[in-house]
PDB file of C-alpha atoms and ligand atoms in Angstrom:
ATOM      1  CA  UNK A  29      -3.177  10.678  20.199  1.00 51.00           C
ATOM      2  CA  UNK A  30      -0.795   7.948  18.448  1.00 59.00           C
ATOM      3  CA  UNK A  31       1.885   9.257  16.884  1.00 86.00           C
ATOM      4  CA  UNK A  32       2.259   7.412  13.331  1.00 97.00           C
ATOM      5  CA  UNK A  33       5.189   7.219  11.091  1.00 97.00           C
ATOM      6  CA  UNK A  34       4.723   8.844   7.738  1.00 98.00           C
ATOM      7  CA  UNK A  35       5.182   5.554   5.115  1.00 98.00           C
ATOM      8  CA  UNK A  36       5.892   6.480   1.219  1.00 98.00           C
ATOM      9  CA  UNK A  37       5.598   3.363  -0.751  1.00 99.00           C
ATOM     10  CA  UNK A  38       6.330   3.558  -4.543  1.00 99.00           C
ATOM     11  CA  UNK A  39       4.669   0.748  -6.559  1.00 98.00           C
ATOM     12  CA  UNK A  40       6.050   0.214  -9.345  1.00 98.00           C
ATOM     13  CA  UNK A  41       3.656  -2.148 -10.939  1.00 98.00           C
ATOM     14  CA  UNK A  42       5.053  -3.523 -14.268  1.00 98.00           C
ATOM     15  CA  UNK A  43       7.859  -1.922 -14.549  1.00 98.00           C
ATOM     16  CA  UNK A  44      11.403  -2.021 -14.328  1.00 98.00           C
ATOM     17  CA  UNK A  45      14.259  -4.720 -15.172  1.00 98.00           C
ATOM     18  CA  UNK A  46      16.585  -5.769 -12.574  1.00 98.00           C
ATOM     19  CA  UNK A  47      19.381  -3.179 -13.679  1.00 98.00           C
ATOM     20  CA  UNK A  48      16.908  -0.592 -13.796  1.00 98.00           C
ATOM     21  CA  UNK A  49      15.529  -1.133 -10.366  1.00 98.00           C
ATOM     22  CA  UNK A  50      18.782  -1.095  -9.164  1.00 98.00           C
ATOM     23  CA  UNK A  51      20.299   1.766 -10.977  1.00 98.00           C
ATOM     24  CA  UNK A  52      17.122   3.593  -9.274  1.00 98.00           C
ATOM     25  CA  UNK A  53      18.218   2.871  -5.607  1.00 98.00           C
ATOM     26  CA  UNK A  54      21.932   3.945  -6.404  1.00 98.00           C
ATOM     27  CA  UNK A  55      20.393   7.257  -7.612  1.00 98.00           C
ATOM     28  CA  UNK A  56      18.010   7.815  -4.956  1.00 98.00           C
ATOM     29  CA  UNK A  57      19.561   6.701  -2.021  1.00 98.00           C
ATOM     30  CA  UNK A  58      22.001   9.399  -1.110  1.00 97.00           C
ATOM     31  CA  UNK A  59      19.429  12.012  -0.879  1.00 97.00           C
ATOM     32  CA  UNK A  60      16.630   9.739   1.123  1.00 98.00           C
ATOM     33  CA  UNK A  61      19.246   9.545   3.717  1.00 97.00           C
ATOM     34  CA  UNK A  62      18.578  12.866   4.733  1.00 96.00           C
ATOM     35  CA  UNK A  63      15.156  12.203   5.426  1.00 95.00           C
ATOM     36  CA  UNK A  64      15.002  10.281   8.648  1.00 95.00           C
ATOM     37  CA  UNK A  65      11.329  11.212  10.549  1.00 97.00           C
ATOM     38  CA  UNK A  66       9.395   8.972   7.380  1.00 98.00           C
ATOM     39  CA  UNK A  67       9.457   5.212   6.163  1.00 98.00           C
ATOM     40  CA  UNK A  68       9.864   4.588   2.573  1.00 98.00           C
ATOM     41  CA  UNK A  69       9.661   0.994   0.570  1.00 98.00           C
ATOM     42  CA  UNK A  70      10.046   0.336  -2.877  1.00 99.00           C
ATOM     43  CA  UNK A  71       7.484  -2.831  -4.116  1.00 99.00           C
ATOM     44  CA  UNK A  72       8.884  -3.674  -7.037  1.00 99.00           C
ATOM     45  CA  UNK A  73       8.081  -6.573  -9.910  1.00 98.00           C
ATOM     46  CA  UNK A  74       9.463  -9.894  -8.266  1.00 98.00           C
ATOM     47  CA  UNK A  75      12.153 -10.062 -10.696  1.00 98.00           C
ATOM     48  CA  UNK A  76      13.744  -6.730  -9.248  1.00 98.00           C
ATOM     49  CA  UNK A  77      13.272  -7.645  -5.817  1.00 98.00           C
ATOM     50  CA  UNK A  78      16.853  -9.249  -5.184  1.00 98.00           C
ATOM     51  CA  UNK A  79      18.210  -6.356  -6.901  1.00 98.00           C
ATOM     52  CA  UNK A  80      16.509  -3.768  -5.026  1.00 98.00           C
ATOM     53  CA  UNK A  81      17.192  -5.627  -1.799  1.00 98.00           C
ATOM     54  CA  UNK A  82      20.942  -5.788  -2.495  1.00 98.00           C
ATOM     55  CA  UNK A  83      21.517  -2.010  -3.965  1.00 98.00           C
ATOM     56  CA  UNK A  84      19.428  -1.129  -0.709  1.00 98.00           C
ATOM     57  CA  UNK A  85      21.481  -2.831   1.643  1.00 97.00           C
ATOM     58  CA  UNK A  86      22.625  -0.440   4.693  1.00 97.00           C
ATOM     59  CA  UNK A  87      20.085   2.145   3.898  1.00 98.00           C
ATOM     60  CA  UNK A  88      16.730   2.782   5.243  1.00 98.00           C
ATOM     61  CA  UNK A  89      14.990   1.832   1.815  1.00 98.00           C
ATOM     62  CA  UNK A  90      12.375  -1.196   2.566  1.00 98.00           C
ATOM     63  CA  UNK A  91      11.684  -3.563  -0.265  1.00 98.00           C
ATOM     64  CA  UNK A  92       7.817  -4.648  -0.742  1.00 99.00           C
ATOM     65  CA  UNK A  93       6.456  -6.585  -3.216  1.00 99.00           C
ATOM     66  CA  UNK A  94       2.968  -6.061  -5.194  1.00 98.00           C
ATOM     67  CA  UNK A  95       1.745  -9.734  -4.653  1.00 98.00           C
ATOM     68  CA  UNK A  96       1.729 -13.067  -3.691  1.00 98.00           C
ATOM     69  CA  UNK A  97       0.072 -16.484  -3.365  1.00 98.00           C
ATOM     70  CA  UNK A  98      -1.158 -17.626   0.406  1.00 98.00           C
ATOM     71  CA  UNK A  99      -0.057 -20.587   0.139  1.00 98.00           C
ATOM     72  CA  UNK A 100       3.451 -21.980   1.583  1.00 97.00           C
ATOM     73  CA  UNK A 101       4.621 -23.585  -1.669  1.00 98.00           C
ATOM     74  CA  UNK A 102       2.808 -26.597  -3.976  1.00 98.00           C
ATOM     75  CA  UNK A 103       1.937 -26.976  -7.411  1.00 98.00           C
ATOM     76  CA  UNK A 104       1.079 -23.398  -8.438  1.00 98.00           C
ATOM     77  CA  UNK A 105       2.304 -22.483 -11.645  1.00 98.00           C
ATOM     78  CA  UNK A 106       3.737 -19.188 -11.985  1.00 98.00           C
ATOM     79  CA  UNK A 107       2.799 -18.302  -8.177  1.00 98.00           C
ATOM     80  CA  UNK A 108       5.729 -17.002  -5.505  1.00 98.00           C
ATOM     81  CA  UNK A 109       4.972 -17.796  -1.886  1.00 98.00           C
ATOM     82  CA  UNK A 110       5.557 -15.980   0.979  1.00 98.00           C
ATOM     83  CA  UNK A 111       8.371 -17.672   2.221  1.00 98.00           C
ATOM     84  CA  UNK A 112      10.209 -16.916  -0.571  1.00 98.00           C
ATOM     85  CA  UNK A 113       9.593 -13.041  -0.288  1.00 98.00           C
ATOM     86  CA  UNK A 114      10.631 -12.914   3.064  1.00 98.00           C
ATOM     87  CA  UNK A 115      13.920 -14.946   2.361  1.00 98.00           C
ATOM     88  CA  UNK A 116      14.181 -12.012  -0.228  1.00 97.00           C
ATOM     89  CA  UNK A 117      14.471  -9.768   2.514  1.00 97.00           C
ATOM     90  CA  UNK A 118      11.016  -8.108   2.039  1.00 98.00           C
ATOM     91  CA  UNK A 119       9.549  -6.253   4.590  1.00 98.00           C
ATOM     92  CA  UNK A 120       5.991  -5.466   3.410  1.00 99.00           C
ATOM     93  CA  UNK A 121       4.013  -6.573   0.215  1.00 99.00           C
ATOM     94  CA  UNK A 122       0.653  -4.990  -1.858  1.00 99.00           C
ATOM     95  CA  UNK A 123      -2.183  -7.360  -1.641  1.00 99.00           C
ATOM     96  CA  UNK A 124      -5.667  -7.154  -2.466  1.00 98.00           C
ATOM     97  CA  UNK A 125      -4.574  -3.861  -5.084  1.00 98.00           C
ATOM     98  CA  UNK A 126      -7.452  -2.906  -7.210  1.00 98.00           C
ATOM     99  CA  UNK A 127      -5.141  -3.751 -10.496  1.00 97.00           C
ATOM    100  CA  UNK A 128      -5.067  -7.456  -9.065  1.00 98.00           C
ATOM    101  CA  UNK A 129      -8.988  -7.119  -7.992  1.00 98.00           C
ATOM    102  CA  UNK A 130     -10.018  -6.085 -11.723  1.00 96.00           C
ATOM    103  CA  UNK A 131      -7.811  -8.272 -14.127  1.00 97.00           C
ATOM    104  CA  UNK A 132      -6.887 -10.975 -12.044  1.00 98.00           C
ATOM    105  CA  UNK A 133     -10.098 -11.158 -10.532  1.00 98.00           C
ATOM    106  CA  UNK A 134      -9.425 -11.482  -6.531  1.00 98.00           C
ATOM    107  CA  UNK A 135     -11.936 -12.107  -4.388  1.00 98.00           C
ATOM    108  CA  UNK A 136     -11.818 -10.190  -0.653  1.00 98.00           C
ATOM    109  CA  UNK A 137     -12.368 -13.873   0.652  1.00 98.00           C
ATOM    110  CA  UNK A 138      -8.955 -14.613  -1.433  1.00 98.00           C
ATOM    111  CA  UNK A 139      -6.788 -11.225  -0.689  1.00 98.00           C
ATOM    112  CA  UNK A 140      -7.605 -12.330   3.079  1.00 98.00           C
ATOM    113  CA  UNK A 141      -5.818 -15.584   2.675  1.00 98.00           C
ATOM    114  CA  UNK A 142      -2.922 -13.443   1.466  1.00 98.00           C
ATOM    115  CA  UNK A 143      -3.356 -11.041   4.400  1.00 99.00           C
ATOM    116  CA  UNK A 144      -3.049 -13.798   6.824  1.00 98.00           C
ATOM    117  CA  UNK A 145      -0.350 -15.939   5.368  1.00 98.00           C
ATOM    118  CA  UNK A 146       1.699 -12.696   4.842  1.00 98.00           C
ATOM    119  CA  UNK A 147       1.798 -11.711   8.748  1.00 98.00           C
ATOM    120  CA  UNK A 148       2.307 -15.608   9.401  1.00 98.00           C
ATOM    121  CA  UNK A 149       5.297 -14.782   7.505  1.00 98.00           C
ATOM    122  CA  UNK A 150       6.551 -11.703   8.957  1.00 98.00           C
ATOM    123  CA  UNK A 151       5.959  -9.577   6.362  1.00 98.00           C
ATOM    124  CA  UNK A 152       3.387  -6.577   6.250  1.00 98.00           C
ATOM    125  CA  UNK A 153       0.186  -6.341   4.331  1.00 98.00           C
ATOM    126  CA  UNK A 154      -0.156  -3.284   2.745  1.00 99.00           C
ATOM    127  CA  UNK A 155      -4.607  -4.075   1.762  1.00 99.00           C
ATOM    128  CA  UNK A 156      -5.785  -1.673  -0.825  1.00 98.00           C
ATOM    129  CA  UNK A 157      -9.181  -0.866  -0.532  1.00 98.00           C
ATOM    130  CA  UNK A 158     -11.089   1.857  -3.180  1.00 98.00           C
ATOM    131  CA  UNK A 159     -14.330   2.275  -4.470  1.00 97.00           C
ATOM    132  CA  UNK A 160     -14.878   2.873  -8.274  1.00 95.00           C
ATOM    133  CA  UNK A 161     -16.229   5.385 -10.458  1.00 93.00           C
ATOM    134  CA  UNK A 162     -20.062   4.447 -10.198  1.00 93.00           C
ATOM    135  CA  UNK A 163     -19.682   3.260  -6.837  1.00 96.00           C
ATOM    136  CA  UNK A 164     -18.884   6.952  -5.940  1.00 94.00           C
ATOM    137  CA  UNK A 165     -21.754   8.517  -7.840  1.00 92.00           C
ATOM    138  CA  UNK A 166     -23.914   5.955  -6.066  1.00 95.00           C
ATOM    139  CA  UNK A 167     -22.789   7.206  -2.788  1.00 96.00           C
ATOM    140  CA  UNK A 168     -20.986   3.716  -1.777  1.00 97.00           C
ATOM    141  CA  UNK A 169     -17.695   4.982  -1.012  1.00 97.00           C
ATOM    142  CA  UNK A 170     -17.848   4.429   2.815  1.00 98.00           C
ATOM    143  CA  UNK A 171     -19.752   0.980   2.190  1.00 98.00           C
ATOM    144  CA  UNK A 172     -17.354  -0.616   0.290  1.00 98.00           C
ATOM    145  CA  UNK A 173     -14.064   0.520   1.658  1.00 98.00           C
ATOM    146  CA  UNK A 174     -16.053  -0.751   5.210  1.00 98.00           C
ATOM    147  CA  UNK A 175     -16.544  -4.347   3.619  1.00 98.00           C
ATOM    148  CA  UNK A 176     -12.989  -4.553   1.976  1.00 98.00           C
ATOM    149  CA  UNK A 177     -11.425  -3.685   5.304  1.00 98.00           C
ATOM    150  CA  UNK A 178     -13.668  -6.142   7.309  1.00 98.00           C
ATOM    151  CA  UNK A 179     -13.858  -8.584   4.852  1.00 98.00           C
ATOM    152  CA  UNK A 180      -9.529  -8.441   3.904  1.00 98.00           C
ATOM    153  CA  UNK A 181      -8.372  -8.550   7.602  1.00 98.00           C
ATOM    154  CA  UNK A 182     -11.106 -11.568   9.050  1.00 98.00           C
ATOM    155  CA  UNK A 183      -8.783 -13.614  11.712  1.00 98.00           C
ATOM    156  CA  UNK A 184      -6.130 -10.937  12.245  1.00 98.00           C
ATOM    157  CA  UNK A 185      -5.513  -9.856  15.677  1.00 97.00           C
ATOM    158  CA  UNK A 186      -5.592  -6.752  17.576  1.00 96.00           C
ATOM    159  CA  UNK A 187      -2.023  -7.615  18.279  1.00 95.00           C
ATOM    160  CA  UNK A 188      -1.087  -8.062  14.208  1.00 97.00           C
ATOM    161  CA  UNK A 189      -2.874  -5.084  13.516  1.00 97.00           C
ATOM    162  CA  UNK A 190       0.169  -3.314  13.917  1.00 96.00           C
ATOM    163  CA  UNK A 191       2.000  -4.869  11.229  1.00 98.00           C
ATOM    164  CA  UNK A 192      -0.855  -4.237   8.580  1.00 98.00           C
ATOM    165  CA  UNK A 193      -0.881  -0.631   6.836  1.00 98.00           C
ATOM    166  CA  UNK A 194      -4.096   0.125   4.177  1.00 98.00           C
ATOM    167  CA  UNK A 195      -3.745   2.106   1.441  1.00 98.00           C
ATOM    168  CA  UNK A 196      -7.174   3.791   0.272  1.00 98.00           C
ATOM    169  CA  UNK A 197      -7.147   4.442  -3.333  1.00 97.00           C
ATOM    170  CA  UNK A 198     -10.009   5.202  -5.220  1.00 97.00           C
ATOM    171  CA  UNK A 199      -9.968   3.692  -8.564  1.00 95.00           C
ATOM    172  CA  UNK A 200     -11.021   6.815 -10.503  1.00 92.00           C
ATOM    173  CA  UNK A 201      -8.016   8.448  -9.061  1.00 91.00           C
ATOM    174  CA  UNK A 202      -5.448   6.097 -10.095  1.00 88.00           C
ATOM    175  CA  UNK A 203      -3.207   6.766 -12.975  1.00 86.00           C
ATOM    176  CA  UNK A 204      -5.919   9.397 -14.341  1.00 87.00           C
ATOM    177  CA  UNK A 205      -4.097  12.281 -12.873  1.00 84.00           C
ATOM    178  CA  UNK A 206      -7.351  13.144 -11.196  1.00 82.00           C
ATOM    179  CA  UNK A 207      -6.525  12.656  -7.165  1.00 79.00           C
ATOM    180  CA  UNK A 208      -9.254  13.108  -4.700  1.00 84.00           C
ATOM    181  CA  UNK A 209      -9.424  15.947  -2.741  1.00 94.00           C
ATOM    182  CA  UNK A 210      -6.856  15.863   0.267  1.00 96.00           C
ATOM    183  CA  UNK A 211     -10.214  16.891   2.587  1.00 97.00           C
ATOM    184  CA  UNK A 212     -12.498  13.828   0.877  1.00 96.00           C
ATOM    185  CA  UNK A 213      -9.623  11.654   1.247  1.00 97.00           C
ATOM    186  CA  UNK A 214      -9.131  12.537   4.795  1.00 98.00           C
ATOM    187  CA  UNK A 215     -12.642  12.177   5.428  1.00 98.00           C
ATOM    188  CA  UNK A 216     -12.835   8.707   4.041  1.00 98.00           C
ATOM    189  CA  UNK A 217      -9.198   7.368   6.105  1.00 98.00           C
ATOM    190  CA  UNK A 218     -11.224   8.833   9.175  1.00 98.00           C
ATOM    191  CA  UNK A 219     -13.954   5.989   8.276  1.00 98.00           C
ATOM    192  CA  UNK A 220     -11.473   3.283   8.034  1.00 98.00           C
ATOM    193  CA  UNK A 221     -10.406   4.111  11.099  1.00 98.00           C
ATOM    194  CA  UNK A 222     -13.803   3.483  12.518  1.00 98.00           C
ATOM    195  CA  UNK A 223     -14.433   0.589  11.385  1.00 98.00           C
ATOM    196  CA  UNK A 224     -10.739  -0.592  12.559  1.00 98.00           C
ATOM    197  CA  UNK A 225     -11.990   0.665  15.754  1.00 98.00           C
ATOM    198  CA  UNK A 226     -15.561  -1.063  15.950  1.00 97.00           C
ATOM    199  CA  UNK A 227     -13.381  -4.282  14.750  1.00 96.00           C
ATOM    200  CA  UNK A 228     -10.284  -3.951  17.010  1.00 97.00           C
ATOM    201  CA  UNK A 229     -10.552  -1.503  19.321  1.00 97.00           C
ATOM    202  CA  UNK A 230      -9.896   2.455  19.411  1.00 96.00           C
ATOM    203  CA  UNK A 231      -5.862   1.753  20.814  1.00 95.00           C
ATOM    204  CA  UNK A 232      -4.840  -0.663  17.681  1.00 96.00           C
ATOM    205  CA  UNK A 233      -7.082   1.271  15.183  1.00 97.00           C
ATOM    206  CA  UNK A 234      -5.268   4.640  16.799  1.00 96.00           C
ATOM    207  CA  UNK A 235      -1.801   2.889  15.528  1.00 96.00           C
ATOM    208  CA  UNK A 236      -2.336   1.626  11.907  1.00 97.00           C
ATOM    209  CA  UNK A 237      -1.201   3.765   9.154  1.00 98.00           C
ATOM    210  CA  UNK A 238      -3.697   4.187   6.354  1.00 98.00           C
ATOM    211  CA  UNK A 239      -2.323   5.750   3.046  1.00 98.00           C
ATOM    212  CA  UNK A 240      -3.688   7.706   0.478  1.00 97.00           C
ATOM    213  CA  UNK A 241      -2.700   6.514  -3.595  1.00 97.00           C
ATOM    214  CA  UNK A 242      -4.057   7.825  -6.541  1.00 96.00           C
ATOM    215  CA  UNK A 243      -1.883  10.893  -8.461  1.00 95.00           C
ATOM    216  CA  UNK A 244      -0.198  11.332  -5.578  1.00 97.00           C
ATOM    217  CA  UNK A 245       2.880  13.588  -6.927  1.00 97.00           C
ATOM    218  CA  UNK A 246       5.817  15.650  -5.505  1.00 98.00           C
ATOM    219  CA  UNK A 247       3.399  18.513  -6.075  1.00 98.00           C
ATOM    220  CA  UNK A 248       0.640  17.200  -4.373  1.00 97.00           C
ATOM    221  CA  UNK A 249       2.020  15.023  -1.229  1.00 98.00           C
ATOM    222  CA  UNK A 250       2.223  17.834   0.723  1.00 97.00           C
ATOM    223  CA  UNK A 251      -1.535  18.628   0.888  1.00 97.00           C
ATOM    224  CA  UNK A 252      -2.341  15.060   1.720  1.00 97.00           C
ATOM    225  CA  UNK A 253      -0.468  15.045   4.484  1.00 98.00           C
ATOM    226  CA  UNK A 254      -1.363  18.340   6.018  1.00 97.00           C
ATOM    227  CA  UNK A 255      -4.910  16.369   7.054  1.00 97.00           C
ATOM    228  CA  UNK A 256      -4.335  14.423  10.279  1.00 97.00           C
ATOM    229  CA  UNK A 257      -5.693  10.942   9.269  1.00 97.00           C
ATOM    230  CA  UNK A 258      -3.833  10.707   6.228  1.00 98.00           C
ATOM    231  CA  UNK A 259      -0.223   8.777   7.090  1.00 98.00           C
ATOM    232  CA  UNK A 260       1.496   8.723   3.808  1.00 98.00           C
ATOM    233  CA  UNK A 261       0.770   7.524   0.245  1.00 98.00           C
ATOM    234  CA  UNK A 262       0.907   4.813  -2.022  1.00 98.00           C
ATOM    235  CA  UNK A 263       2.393   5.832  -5.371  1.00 98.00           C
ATOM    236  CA  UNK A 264       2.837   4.666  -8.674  1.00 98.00           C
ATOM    237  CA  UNK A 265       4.000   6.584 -12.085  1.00 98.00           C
ATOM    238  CA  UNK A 266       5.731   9.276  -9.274  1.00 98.00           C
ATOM    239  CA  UNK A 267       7.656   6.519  -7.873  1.00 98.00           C
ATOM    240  CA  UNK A 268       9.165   5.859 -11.266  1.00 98.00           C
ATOM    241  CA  UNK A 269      11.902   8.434 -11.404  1.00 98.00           C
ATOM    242  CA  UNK A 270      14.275   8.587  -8.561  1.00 98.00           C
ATOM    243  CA  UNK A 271      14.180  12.579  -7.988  1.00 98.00           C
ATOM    244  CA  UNK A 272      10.268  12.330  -8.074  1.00 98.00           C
ATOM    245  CA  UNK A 273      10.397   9.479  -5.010  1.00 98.00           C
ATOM    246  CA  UNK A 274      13.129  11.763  -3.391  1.00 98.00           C
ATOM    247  CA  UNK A 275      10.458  14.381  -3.486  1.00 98.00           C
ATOM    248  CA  UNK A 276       7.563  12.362  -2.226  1.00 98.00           C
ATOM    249  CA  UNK A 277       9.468  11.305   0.767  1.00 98.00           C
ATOM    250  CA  UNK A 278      10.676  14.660   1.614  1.00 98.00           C
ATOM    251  CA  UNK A 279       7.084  16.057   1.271  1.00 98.00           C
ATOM    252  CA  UNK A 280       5.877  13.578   3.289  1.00 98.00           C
ATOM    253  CA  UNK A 281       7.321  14.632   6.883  1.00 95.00           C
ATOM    254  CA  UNK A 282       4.688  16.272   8.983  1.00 86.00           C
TER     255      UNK A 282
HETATM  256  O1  13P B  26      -2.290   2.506  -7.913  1.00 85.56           O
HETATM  257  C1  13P B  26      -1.551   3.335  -7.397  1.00 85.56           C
HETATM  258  C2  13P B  26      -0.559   2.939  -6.388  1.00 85.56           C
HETATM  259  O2  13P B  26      -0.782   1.641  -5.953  1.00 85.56           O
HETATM  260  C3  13P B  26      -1.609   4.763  -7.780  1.00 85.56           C
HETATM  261  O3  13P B  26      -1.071   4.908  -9.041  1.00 85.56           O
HETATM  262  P1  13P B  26      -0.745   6.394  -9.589  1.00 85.56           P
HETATM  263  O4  13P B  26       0.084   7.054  -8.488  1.00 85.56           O
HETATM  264  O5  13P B  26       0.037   6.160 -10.838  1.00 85.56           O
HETATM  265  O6  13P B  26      -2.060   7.072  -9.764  1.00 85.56           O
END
């Protein structure tokens, strides 16, 4: 069996100024230190990512961002490319999250550009898939995650897989304080996987960390990652306070 690399990754969404962001890191990053058997990244706004990427410097912490445009630069007001992240010193960045998929309307045609511009660029998708609400009372769960995976990573290679990490968060679960069950999650990674597999093959779908996000706490990481397809979590209001992301990462190791 592959042996995976528990990944914490706090998204912060909108918040935090630059002196914030980086009066976070100087809090935090004494005590991550002593974690050393998981990955952790902090995707912050793009106006903290310099600041999080300095403060950060010579520790383990890996700076994401939450979004960006595919293409390389142009006339796209108010867009930041991917060049320019990875210049940042980014190592991974959010695309397709279900915040961007409601209110800024992106398409899984659209988050796929982003998907394969961002390995282009040597940085590392993190695709959120999730169903919502009705979709889950309708019994579409394993349908739609199936068509946002397929659909997000058309083009990439077996090869590139490697470098992409998906986060499954169902939409009902996020910011509600109502997570899915660690079991249901599980269960729902495990069909990911599958269709990775049917897609890629059963070595590269064997390697590619799939999170869980939605509630995910310092109370609750623990039980998520007790299930074996679970690899870590993508958090939000817990990755606000430094002790809470301290937590998380320390709950995290299997
Ligand atoms: O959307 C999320 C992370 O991307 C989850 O947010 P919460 O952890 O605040 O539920």
């Amino acid at each position: 069996m592959a042996t995976r690399t528990p990944f914490i990754a706090g998204n912060w969404k909108m918040h935090k100024t630059h002196a914030e962001a980086a009066a976070f890191i100087a809090a935090a990053k004494e005590s991550l230190a002593a974690t050393q058997t998981v990955e952790y990244a902090i995707c912050a706004p793009f106006t903290a990512l310099q600041a999080v990427a300095d403060a950060a410097k010579g520790t383990a912490i890996q700076v994401g961002a939450q979004n960006m445009y595919f293409a390389e630069k142009g006339a796209y007001t108010g867009e930041v490319a991917p060049g320019m992240l990875q210049a940042l010193g980014c190592a991974y960045v959010i695309l397709g999250h279900s915040e961007r998929r409601q209110y800024f309307h992106e398409t899984d045609d659209m988050i796929n550009k982003k998907v394969l511009a961002a390995l282009a660029h040597g940085l590392k998708p993190i695709l959120c898939v999730g169903e919502d609400l009705e979709q889950r009372e309708r019994n579409l769960t394993n349908e739609v995650v199936a068509v946002q995976t397929e659909d997000g990573l058309k083009g990439v290679t077996a090869e590139q897989l490697a470098d992409v990490v998906i986060a499954y968060e169902p939409i009902w679960a996020i910011g509600t304080g109502r997570s899915s069950t660690a079991e249901d999650a599980n269960a729902v990674i495990g069909h990911i996987r599958q269709v990775l597999a049917r897609k890629f093959g059963n070595e590269a779908a064997g390697t590619v960390r799939i999170q869980y996000g939605g509630s995910v706490k310092p109370e609750n990481i623990a039980t998520f990652m007790a299930q074996p397809e679970i690899d870590g979590a993508l958090v939000g209001g817990a990755s606000l306070e430094a002790d809470s992301f301290v937590a998380l990462v320390q709950g995290a190791q299997k």
